[in-house]
């Protein structure tokens, strides 16, 4: 089962979005902790990215089963660091 884990930087809460909740017709999600709403444009971009990524992983499984290709699964993880906190050693 594929899902997205969302981190809200307003309240520092986390919540999940499952594919059954990833519809263009739906309103953008709200953080269940602080009720901040995601921007509609970003929501639509997130849906596009989610389904593209899910399709790639689905094809990895399909090509493995159908053609005997090597099996892979890819996760995208992100960790935000404020630019002023990044230290570059020279």
Short mmCIF file of C-alpha atoms in Angstrom, two decimals:
data_model
loop_
_atom_site.label_atom_id
_atom_site.label_comp_id
_atom_site.label_asym_id
_atom_site.label_seq_id
_atom_site.Cartn_x
_atom_site.Cartn_y
_atom_site.Cartn_z
CA UNK A 1 0.00 0.00 0.00
CA UNK A 2 1.35 3.37 -1.00
CA UNK A 3 0.84 6.49 1.06
CA UNK A 4 2.47 9.82 1.71
CA UNK A 5 3.68 10.99 5.10
CA UNK A 6 3.19 14.75 5.44
CA UNK A 7 5.05 16.88 7.95
CA UNK A 8 3.39 20.17 8.93
CA UNK A 9 5.97 22.79 9.80
CA UNK A 10 3.32 25.01 11.40
CA UNK A 11 2.56 22.64 14.29
CA UNK A 12 5.28 20.03 13.68
CA UNK A 13 2.65 17.33 13.39
CA UNK A 14 2.65 14.48 10.89
CA UNK A 15 -0.15 12.73 9.06
CA UNK A 16 -0.64 10.29 6.18
CA UNK A 17 -2.36 10.69 2.84
CA UNK A 18 -3.51 7.47 1.16
CA UNK A 19 -4.16 7.05 -2.56
CA UNK A 20 -7.92 6.89 -1.94
CA UNK A 21 -7.65 10.52 -0.77
CA UNK A 22 -5.60 11.74 -3.73
CA UNK A 23 -8.28 13.19 -6.03
CA UNK A 24 -8.19 16.42 -8.01
CA UNK A 25 -11.84 17.07 -7.14
CA UNK A 26 -11.18 16.96 -3.41
CA UNK A 27 -10.23 20.02 -1.45
CA UNK A 28 -6.57 20.17 -0.47
CA UNK A 29 -5.92 18.37 2.79
CA UNK A 30 -5.74 20.03 6.18
CA UNK A 31 -3.32 19.14 8.90
CA UNK A 32 -5.49 17.19 11.37
CA UNK A 33 -3.59 18.75 14.28
CA UNK A 34 -3.63 22.49 13.54
CA UNK A 35 -6.08 22.60 10.58
CA UNK A 36 -3.74 24.50 8.24
CA UNK A 37 -4.72 23.80 4.61
CA UNK A 38 -2.38 22.94 1.78
CA UNK A 39 -2.33 25.31 -1.22
CA UNK A 40 -4.50 24.04 -4.13
CA UNK A 41 -1.73 24.36 -6.73
CA UNK A 42 0.72 22.46 -4.55
CA UNK A 43 -1.98 19.84 -3.84
CA UNK A 44 -2.44 19.24 -7.58
CA UNK A 45 1.33 18.99 -8.07
CA UNK A 46 1.54 16.54 -5.18
CA UNK A 47 -1.16 14.36 -6.73
CA UNK A 48 0.71 14.34 -10.07
CA UNK A 49 3.99 13.45 -8.39
CA UNK A 50 2.39 10.77 -6.24
CA UNK A 51 0.76 8.96 -9.16
CA UNK A 52 3.90 9.21 -11.31
CA UNK A 53 6.00 7.76 -8.51
CA UNK A 54 3.46 5.02 -7.75
CA UNK A 55 3.41 4.06 -11.45
CA UNK A 56 7.19 3.65 -11.53
CA UNK A 57 7.13 1.32 -8.52
CA UNK A 58 4.20 -0.61 -10.01
CA UNK A 59 6.18 -1.09 -13.23
CA UNK A 60 9.21 -2.32 -11.29
CA UNK A 61 7.00 -5.07 -9.81
CA UNK A 62 5.28 -5.81 -13.13
CA UNK A 63 8.51 -6.09 -15.12
CA UNK A 64 9.97 -8.32 -12.43
CA UNK A 65 6.95 -10.64 -12.53
CA UNK A 66 6.48 -10.61 -16.32
CA UNK A 67 10.07 -10.42 -17.58
CA UNK A 68 12.21 -11.56 -14.67
CA UNK A 69 13.89 -8.15 -14.45
CA UNK A 70 15.61 -7.14 -11.22
CA UNK A 71 13.12 -5.95 -8.63
CA UNK A 72 13.43 -2.47 -7.17
CA UNK A 73 11.26 -0.25 -5.02
CA UNK A 74 11.96 3.43 -4.58
CA UNK A 75 11.03 5.75 -1.70
CA UNK A 76 11.36 9.51 -1.80
CA UNK A 77 12.33 10.98 1.54
CA UNK A 78 12.93 14.61 2.24
CA UNK A 79 14.35 16.40 5.23
CA UNK A 80 14.13 20.18 5.22
CA UNK A 81 16.99 22.19 6.68
CA UNK A 82 16.69 25.96 6.82
CA UNK A 83 19.40 27.53 4.62
CA UNK A 84 20.85 29.50 7.52
CA UNK A 85 21.42 26.21 9.37
CA UNK A 86 23.47 24.63 6.59
CA UNK A 87 27.17 24.64 7.35
CA UNK A 88 29.62 24.09 4.53
CA UNK A 89 33.17 23.27 5.57
CA UNK A 90 35.78 24.55 3.16
#
